[in-house]
Tab-separated table of C-alpha atoms and ligand atoms in Angstrom:
chain	number	residue	atom	x	y	z
W	9	MET	CA	0.053	-0.091	0.028
W	10	ARG	CA	1.017	3.563	-0.884
W	11	GLN	CA	1.311	5.871	1.879
W	12	ARG	CA	-1.245	8.620	2.021
W	13	ASP	CA	1.214	11.729	1.357
W	14	THR	CA	2.672	10.926	-1.913
W	15	GLY	CA	1.420	9.728	-5.387
W	16	LYS	CA	-0.474	11.646	-8.315
W	17	ILE	CA	-3.935	10.716	-8.929
W	18	VAL	CA	-6.136	10.950	-12.131
W	19	ILE	CA	-9.820	10.645	-11.940
W	20	LEU	CA	-12.027	9.758	-15.013
W	21	THR	CA	-15.597	10.169	-14.699
W	22	GLY	CA	-18.813	9.471	-16.583
W	23	ALA	CA	-22.402	10.066	-16.829
W	24	GLY	CA	-22.867	7.399	-13.904
W	25	ILE	CA	-21.625	9.877	-11.218
W	26	SER	CA	-24.386	12.332	-12.081
W	27	LYS	CA	-26.951	9.556	-12.429
W	28	GLU	CA	-28.151	9.738	-8.743
W	29	SER	CA	-28.274	13.520	-9.352
W	30	GLY	CA	-31.153	12.749	-11.478
W	31	LEU	CA	-29.474	13.361	-14.859
W	32	ASP	CA	-29.690	10.703	-17.406
W	33	THR	CA	-26.535	8.418	-18.615
W	34	PHE	CA	-26.314	7.536	-22.309
W	35	ARG	CA	-26.158	3.984	-22.348
W	36	ASP	CA	-28.324	2.342	-19.767
W	37	PRO	CA	-31.724	1.232	-20.845
W	38	ASP	CA	-33.267	4.162	-20.135
W	39	GLY	CA	-30.031	6.008	-21.325
W	40	ILE	CA	-30.140	9.015	-23.977
W	41	TRP	CA	-29.086	7.119	-26.803
W	42	SER	CA	-32.240	5.036	-26.428
W	43	ARG	CA	-34.092	7.949	-27.192
W	44	VAL	CA	-32.442	9.628	-29.779
W	45	ARG	CA	-29.672	8.934	-32.177
W	46	ILE	CA	-25.965	9.966	-32.039
W	47	GLU	CA	-25.941	10.733	-35.630
W	48	ASP	CA	-29.028	13.182	-35.347
W	49	VAL	CA	-27.816	15.133	-32.168
W	50	ALA	CA	-24.039	14.701	-31.332
W	51	THR	CA	-21.891	15.214	-34.607
W	52	PRO	CA	-20.963	18.393	-36.437
W	53	GLU	CA	-22.913	16.756	-39.502
W	54	ALA	CA	-25.720	16.734	-37.480
W	55	PHE	CA	-25.476	20.186	-36.794
W	56	VAL	CA	-25.181	21.347	-40.237
W	57	ARG	CA	-27.947	18.992	-41.495
W	58	ASP	CA	-30.603	20.224	-38.700
W	59	PRO	CA	-28.876	22.637	-36.465
W	60	VAL	CA	-32.523	23.726	-34.945
W	61	ARG	CA	-32.711	19.907	-33.708
W	62	VAL	CA	-29.211	19.747	-32.158
W	63	HIS	CA	-30.119	23.019	-30.333
W	64	ASP	CA	-33.505	21.574	-29.112
W	65	PHE	CA	-31.550	18.395	-27.798
W	66	TYR	CA	-29.118	20.405	-25.715
W	67	ASN	CA	-31.678	22.948	-24.811
W	68	ALA	CA	-33.670	20.362	-23.244
W	69	ARG	CA	-30.819	19.089	-21.128
W	70	ARG	CA	-29.340	22.370	-20.126
W	71	GLU	CA	-33.142	23.232	-18.852
W	72	ARG	CA	-32.807	19.550	-17.088
W	73	LEU	CA	-29.699	20.744	-15.446
W	74	ARG	CA	-30.837	24.039	-14.305
W	75	ALA	CA	-34.063	22.559	-12.646
W	76	GLY	CA	-33.859	23.339	-9.052
W	77	SER	CA	-33.853	19.389	-8.157
W	78	ILE	CA	-30.596	18.798	-9.865
W	79	GLU	CA	-27.582	18.851	-7.298
W	80	PRO	CA	-24.026	17.466	-6.725
W	81	ASN	CA	-24.246	14.006	-4.862
W	82	ALA	CA	-22.194	12.548	-2.449
W	83	ALA	CA	-19.719	11.093	-4.977
W	84	HIS	CA	-19.182	14.722	-6.575
W	85	ARG	CA	-18.697	15.527	-2.919
W	86	ALA	CA	-16.391	12.544	-2.106
W	87	LEU	CA	-13.916	13.587	-4.876
W	88	ALA	CA	-13.956	17.583	-3.965
W	89	ARG	CA	-12.686	16.416	-0.426
W	90	LEU	CA	-10.283	14.217	-1.791
W	91	GLN	CA	-9.070	16.875	-3.936
W	92	ALA	CA	-9.171	19.245	-0.741
W	93	ASP	CA	-7.000	17.234	1.197
W	94	TRP	CA	-4.515	16.431	-1.527
W	95	PRO	CA	-4.776	19.874	-3.679
W	96	ASP	CA	-1.694	19.274	-5.815
W	97	ASP	CA	-2.195	15.467	-6.756
W	98	VAL	CA	-5.654	14.908	-7.790
W	99	LEU	CA	-6.797	15.667	-11.160
W	100	VAL	CA	-10.543	15.093	-12.160
W	101	VAL	CA	-11.001	14.546	-15.929
W	102	THR	CA	-14.665	14.624	-16.615
W	103	GLN	CA	-16.659	13.071	-19.945
W	104	ASN	CA	-19.589	15.018	-18.420
W	105	ILE	CA	-20.898	18.437	-19.396
W	106	ASP	CA	-22.661	19.478	-16.559
W	107	ASP	CA	-21.582	21.725	-13.695
W	108	LEU	CA	-21.892	19.012	-10.829
W	109	HIS	CA	-18.083	18.761	-10.246
W	110	GLU	CA	-17.437	22.166	-9.656
W	111	ARG	CA	-20.617	22.767	-7.779
W	112	ALA	CA	-19.445	20.000	-5.269
W	113	GLY	CA	-16.057	21.862	-5.271
W	114	THR	CA	-13.587	20.235	-7.195
W	115	THR	CA	-11.270	22.898	-8.682
W	116	THR	CA	-8.615	20.984	-10.535
W	117	LEU	CA	-10.890	19.529	-13.349
W	118	ILE	CA	-10.814	19.172	-17.212
W	119	HIS	CA	-14.138	18.802	-19.030
W	120	MET	CA	-12.709	16.874	-22.159
W	121	HIS	CA	-16.198	16.873	-23.577
W	122	GLY	CA	-17.030	20.396	-22.951
W	123	GLU	CA	-19.397	21.972	-21.020
W	124	ILE	CA	-23.397	22.416	-21.790
W	125	LEU	CA	-23.629	25.867	-19.889
W	126	GLN	CA	-20.986	27.222	-22.625
W	127	ALA	CA	-21.304	28.646	-26.071
W	128	ARG	CA	-18.946	28.590	-28.738
W	129	CYS	CA	-18.902	31.147	-31.476
W	130	GLN	CA	-18.082	29.558	-35.073
W	131	ALA	CA	-17.083	33.222	-36.361
W	132	CYS	CA	-14.644	34.320	-33.533
W	133	HIS	CA	-14.142	31.132	-31.554
W	134	ALA	CA	-14.930	33.048	-28.450
W	135	VAL	CA	-16.315	30.722	-25.840
W	136	SER	CA	-18.954	32.410	-23.547
W	137	ALA	CA	-21.118	31.358	-20.173
W	138	TRP	CA	-24.414	30.272	-21.894
W	139	PRO	CA	-27.297	28.932	-18.972
W	140	GLY	CA	-30.427	29.690	-21.316
W	141	ASP	CA	-31.564	28.349	-24.513
W	142	MET	CA	-29.808	28.529	-27.750
W	143	THR	CA	-31.205	29.023	-31.171
W	144	MET	CA	-30.082	30.054	-34.623
W	145	GLU	CA	-30.669	33.659	-33.987
W	146	SER	CA	-28.507	33.535	-30.522
W	147	ALA	CA	-25.777	36.015	-30.776
W	148	CYS	CA	-22.331	35.688	-29.670
W	149	PRO	CA	-21.591	37.946	-26.647
W	150	ALA	CA	-18.082	38.596	-28.058
W	151	CYS	CA	-18.383	39.773	-31.429
W	152	THR	CA	-22.349	40.150	-31.502
W	153	GLN	CA	-22.322	37.961	-34.605
W	154	ALA	CA	-25.988	35.972	-34.470
W	155	GLY	CA	-26.031	32.760	-36.171
W	156	ASP	CA	-22.725	31.081	-35.407
W	157	LEU	CA	-23.455	30.096	-32.002
W	158	ARG	CA	-22.813	26.208	-31.049
W	159	VAL	CA	-22.776	24.427	-27.515
W	160	ASN	CA	-19.230	24.332	-26.568
W	161	VAL	CA	-19.342	20.440	-26.235
W	162	VAL	CA	-16.932	17.745	-28.392
W	163	TRP	CA	-19.158	15.618	-30.782
W	164	PHE	CA	-18.293	12.230	-32.079
W	165	GLY	CA	-15.608	12.734	-34.939
W	166	GLU	CA	-14.115	16.105	-33.022
W	167	MET	CA	-11.075	16.020	-31.257
W	168	PRO	CA	-11.582	15.895	-27.318
W	169	PHE	CA	-10.250	19.157	-25.173
W	170	GLU	CA	-6.960	19.420	-23.485
W	171	MET	CA	-5.523	15.802	-24.575
W	172	ASP	CA	-1.970	16.846	-24.164
W	173	ARG	CA	-2.639	17.802	-20.534
W	174	ILE	CA	-4.885	14.715	-19.813
W	175	LEU	CA	-1.852	12.617	-21.347
W	176	GLU	CA	0.840	14.164	-19.572
W	177	ALA	CA	-1.040	13.742	-16.167
W	178	LEU	CA	-2.031	9.765	-17.248
W	179	GLU	CA	1.891	9.533	-17.780
W	180	ALA	CA	2.612	10.846	-14.323
W	181	CYS	CA	-0.064	9.325	-12.051
W	182	ASP	CA	0.314	6.583	-9.446
W	183	LEU	CA	-3.398	6.032	-9.072
W	184	PHE	CA	-5.942	5.765	-12.054
W	185	VAL	CA	-9.602	5.625	-11.243
W	186	ALA	CA	-12.658	5.117	-13.464
W	187	VAL	CA	-15.779	6.404	-12.265
W	188	GLY	CA	-19.676	5.966	-13.575
W	189	THR	CA	-18.438	5.417	-17.154
W	190	SER	CA	-19.030	2.390	-19.730
W	191	GLY	CA	-15.981	2.634	-21.137
W	192	SER	CA	-17.210	2.802	-24.492
W	193	VAL	CA	-16.138	6.252	-25.842
W	194	TYR	CA	-12.555	7.090	-27.015
W	195	PRO	CA	-10.042	8.109	-26.364
W	196	ALA	CA	-11.478	8.081	-22.744
W	197	ALA	CA	-11.933	4.647	-22.932
W	198	GLY	CA	-8.321	3.914	-23.822
W	199	PHE	CA	-6.770	5.845	-20.611
W	200	VAL	CA	-6.709	2.589	-18.690
W	201	ARG	CA	-4.495	1.135	-21.512
W	202	GLU	CA	-2.178	4.115	-21.543
W	203	VAL	CA	-1.665	4.125	-17.830
W	204	ARG	CA	-1.261	0.070	-17.964
W	205	MET	CA	1.406	0.461	-20.611
W	206	ILE	CA	3.473	3.003	-18.379
W	207	GLY	CA	3.052	0.220	-16.256
W	208	ARG	CA	3.474	2.287	-12.545
W	209	ALA	CA	-0.167	3.264	-11.299
W	210	HIS	CA	-2.607	1.071	-9.747
W	211	THR	CA	-6.031	1.324	-11.322
W	212	ALA	CA	-9.637	1.113	-10.259
W	213	GLU	CA	-12.832	0.838	-11.659
W	214	LEU	CA	-15.954	2.309	-9.418
W	215	ASN	CA	-18.836	1.496	-11.520
W	216	LEU	CA	-22.632	0.164	-10.989
W	217	VAL	CA	-21.733	-3.116	-13.082
W	218	PRO	CA	-18.652	-3.873	-15.088
W	219	SER	CA	-17.516	-1.464	-17.730
W	220	GLU	CA	-16.236	-2.342	-21.303
W	221	GLY	CA	-12.871	-2.590	-19.879
W	222	HIS	CA	-13.150	-3.911	-16.683
W	223	SER	CA	-10.767	-6.548	-17.039
W	224	LEU	CA	-8.018	-3.923	-17.488
W	225	PHE	CA	-8.204	-2.452	-13.775
W	226	ALA	CA	-6.292	-3.951	-10.780
W	227	GLU	CA	-9.293	-3.204	-8.627
W	228	ARG	CA	-12.907	-3.139	-8.992
W	229	THR	CA	-15.572	-2.218	-7.141
W	230	TYR	CA	-19.225	-2.218	-8.302
W	231	GLY	CA	-22.578	-0.279	-6.722
W	232	PRO	CA	-24.043	3.012	-6.738
W	233	ALA	CA	-21.614	5.839	-6.856
W	234	THR	CA	-22.784	7.674	-4.092
W	235	GLN	CA	-21.853	4.518	-1.863
W	236	VAL	CA	-18.725	3.235	-3.553
W	237	VAL	CA	-17.109	6.391	-4.132
W	238	PRO	CA	-17.200	7.980	-0.513
W	239	ASP	CA	-15.796	4.403	0.971
W	240	PHE	CA	-13.002	4.619	-1.591
W	241	VAL	CA	-12.116	8.249	-0.830
W	242	GLU	CA	-12.289	7.521	2.828
W	243	ARG	CA	-10.018	4.498	2.415
W	244	LEU	CA	-7.495	6.549	0.330
W	245	LEU	CA	-7.270	9.085	2.868
W	246	ASN	CA	-6.895	6.780	5.549
W	247	GLU	CA	-4.620	4.074	4.311
W	248	GLY	CA	-3.544	5.151	0.922
W	249	TRP	CA	-3.658	2.424	-2.001
E	1	LIG	C1	-12.360	11.450	-31.442
E	1	LIG	C2	-20.563	15.283	-25.596
E	1	LIG	C3	-10.745	11.657	-33.146
E	1	LIG	C4	-21.555	15.622	-25.947
E	1	LIG	C5	-19.782	12.857	-26.000
E	1	LIG	C6	-10.571	4.858	-31.107
E	1	LIG	C7	-9.876	6.023	-30.932
E	1	LIG	C8	-10.436	7.352	-31.031
E	1	LIG	C9	-11.809	7.539	-31.438
E	1	LIG	C10	-12.817	6.340	-31.730
E	1	LIG	C11	-11.931	4.976	-31.605
E	1	LIG	N1	-13.090	4.544	-32.059
E	1	LIG	C12	-14.114	5.051	-32.340
E	1	LIG	C13	-13.950	6.482	-32.126
E	1	LIG	C14	-14.926	7.405	-32.428
E	1	LIG	C15	-15.452	7.776	-31.245
E	1	LIG	C16	-16.112	6.828	-30.340
E	1	LIG	O1	-15.473	6.479	-29.412
E	1	LIG	N2	-16.902	6.244	-30.784
E	1	LIG	C17	-17.664	4.837	-29.934
E	1	LIG	C18	-19.333	5.017	-29.853
E	1	LIG	C19	-17.257	3.844	-30.295
E	1	LIG	N3	-14.874	8.863	-30.523
E	1	LIG	C20	-15.090	10.222	-30.784
E	1	LIG	O2	-15.508	10.561	-31.825
E	1	LIG	C21	-14.204	11.173	-30.156
E	1	LIG	N4	-13.462	11.995	-30.853
E	1	LIG	O3	-12.098	10.209	-31.350
E	1	LIG	O4	-11.708	12.348	-32.251
E	1	LIG	C22	-10.060	12.705	-34.024
E	1	LIG	C23	-8.659	12.875	-34.301
E	1	LIG	C24	-8.015	13.827	-34.590
E	1	LIG	C25	-8.677	14.975	-35.130
E	1	LIG	C26	-10.321	14.962	-34.823
E	1	LIG	C27	-10.381	13.930	-34.287
E	1	LIG	C28	-14.892	12.184	-29.368
E	1	LIG	C29	-16.215	11.441	-28.398
E	1	LIG	C30	-16.550	12.620	-27.485
E	1	LIG	C31	-18.271	12.601	-28.070
E	1	LIG	N5	-18.962	13.574	-27.048
E	1	LIG	N6	-20.342	13.899	-25.228
E	1	LIG	C32	-22.719	15.087	-25.107
E	1	LIG	O5	-22.415	14.871	-23.909
E	1	LIG	O6	-23.934	15.302	-25.626
E	1	LIG	S1	-19.388	11.319	-25.669
E	1	LIG	C33	-20.825	10.605	-24.891
E	1	LIG	O7	-20.402	9.262	-24.348
E	1	LIG	C34	-21.144	11.231	-23.513
E	1	LIG	O8	-20.953	12.414	-23.454
E	1	LIG	C35	-20.186	10.647	-22.641
E	1	LIG	O9	-18.938	11.371	-22.371
E	1	LIG	C36	-19.353	9.522	-23.479
E	1	LIG	C37	-19.286	8.504	-22.421
E	1	LIG	O10	-20.354	8.021	-21.814
E	1	LIG	P1	-20.256	7.629	-20.193
E	1	LIG	O11	-20.061	8.598	-19.668
E	1	LIG	O12	-19.701	6.330	-19.979
E	1	LIG	O13	-21.990	7.121	-20.303
E	1	LIG	P2	-22.637	5.710	-20.422
E	1	LIG	O14	-23.920	6.031	-20.464
E	1	LIG	O15	-21.737	5.220	-21.644
E	1	LIG	O16	-22.288	5.108	-18.979
E	1	LIG	C38	-22.601	5.227	-17.931
E	1	LIG	C39	-21.946	4.288	-16.775
E	1	LIG	O17	-22.606	4.441	-15.857
E	1	LIG	C40	-22.397	2.693	-17.229
E	1	LIG	O18	-21.603	1.713	-17.067
E	1	LIG	C41	-23.349	2.705	-16.052
E	1	LIG	O19	-23.644	1.257	-15.556
E	1	LIG	C42	-22.630	3.336	-15.043
E	1	LIG	N7	-23.880	3.800	-13.808
E	1	LIG	C43	-25.140	4.098	-13.903
E	1	LIG	N8	-25.872	4.370	-12.724
E	1	LIG	C44	-24.477	4.522	-11.812
E	1	LIG	C45	-23.676	3.967	-12.522
E	1	LIG	N9	-22.478	3.680	-11.978
E	1	LIG	C46	-22.126	4.408	-10.802
E	1	LIG	N10	-23.630	4.891	-9.928
E	1	LIG	C47	-24.530	4.953	-10.488
E	1	LIG	N11	-25.512	5.296	-9.987
């Protein structure tokens, strides 16, 4: 076991960590992709073909996220506590586009698939806060150009954000943890392989059920994130790994 005061930790999170806060996952039986096709709402081609449909898809999810009942849960709070106790050693890399990690207090955070509460202007490339609905008539707060705004998320076929910084952290880490992700979307699903190839870090999966990459993890714990994540963090803080 590594003592608690050493070691860099990278924690990858997916939609499963936000499920108990009331947000849908993607690939569960009642998930988002059971109701709508990726090709229709989550690719650049879809946005060119039918921008109104794509705007409506994200407007509905943004409205859901901003409903009063959606709050960070015990799993988000446990990761924020870990980072508060080890401020220089914990990086959270989330595939999620919600703001629940921030609202739980996590500060060192990478949204590799972007953020639903942001807009990106295709004319001036400025990224702006965007809490409300977005339409074809919406104007960029930076350049005032209307009709060139898109939600600031990474669609399929687009390069995830901050990949250099993520890969650097994976190379330097001593513990890699995946929380609430099915391990079905790349390059995120390949991170555990990157870490294993380097050969130093311990790897742990915390999920409701085994992910597609479950066999690649040295340690695997299954159950709802609000139970398994606080327990895991408690153990880390008291015993290390
Ligand atoms: C790219 C943002 C290249 C928008 C999303 C090999 C290598 C590289 C790429 C590929 C490759 N093979 C295929 C590809 C292409 C593609 C891909 O991976 N396709 C898959 C379907 C095979 N990847 C891409 O296109 C990526 N881009 O590769 O670019 C490139 C190179 C050069 C230049 C330019 C480009 C971009 C991928 C990002 C797409 N955007 N989202 C939005 O949110 O609308 S991805 C989408 O899936 C989600 O956003 C989410 O981020 C992601 C992963 O889903 P999960 O978070 O894991 O959610 P899921 O529902 O699947 O699983 C939830 C889990 O939680 C389950 O296991 C469940 O059991 C568990 N759970 C449920 N309840 C609980 C729980 N766990 C704990 N507690 C609970 N209570």
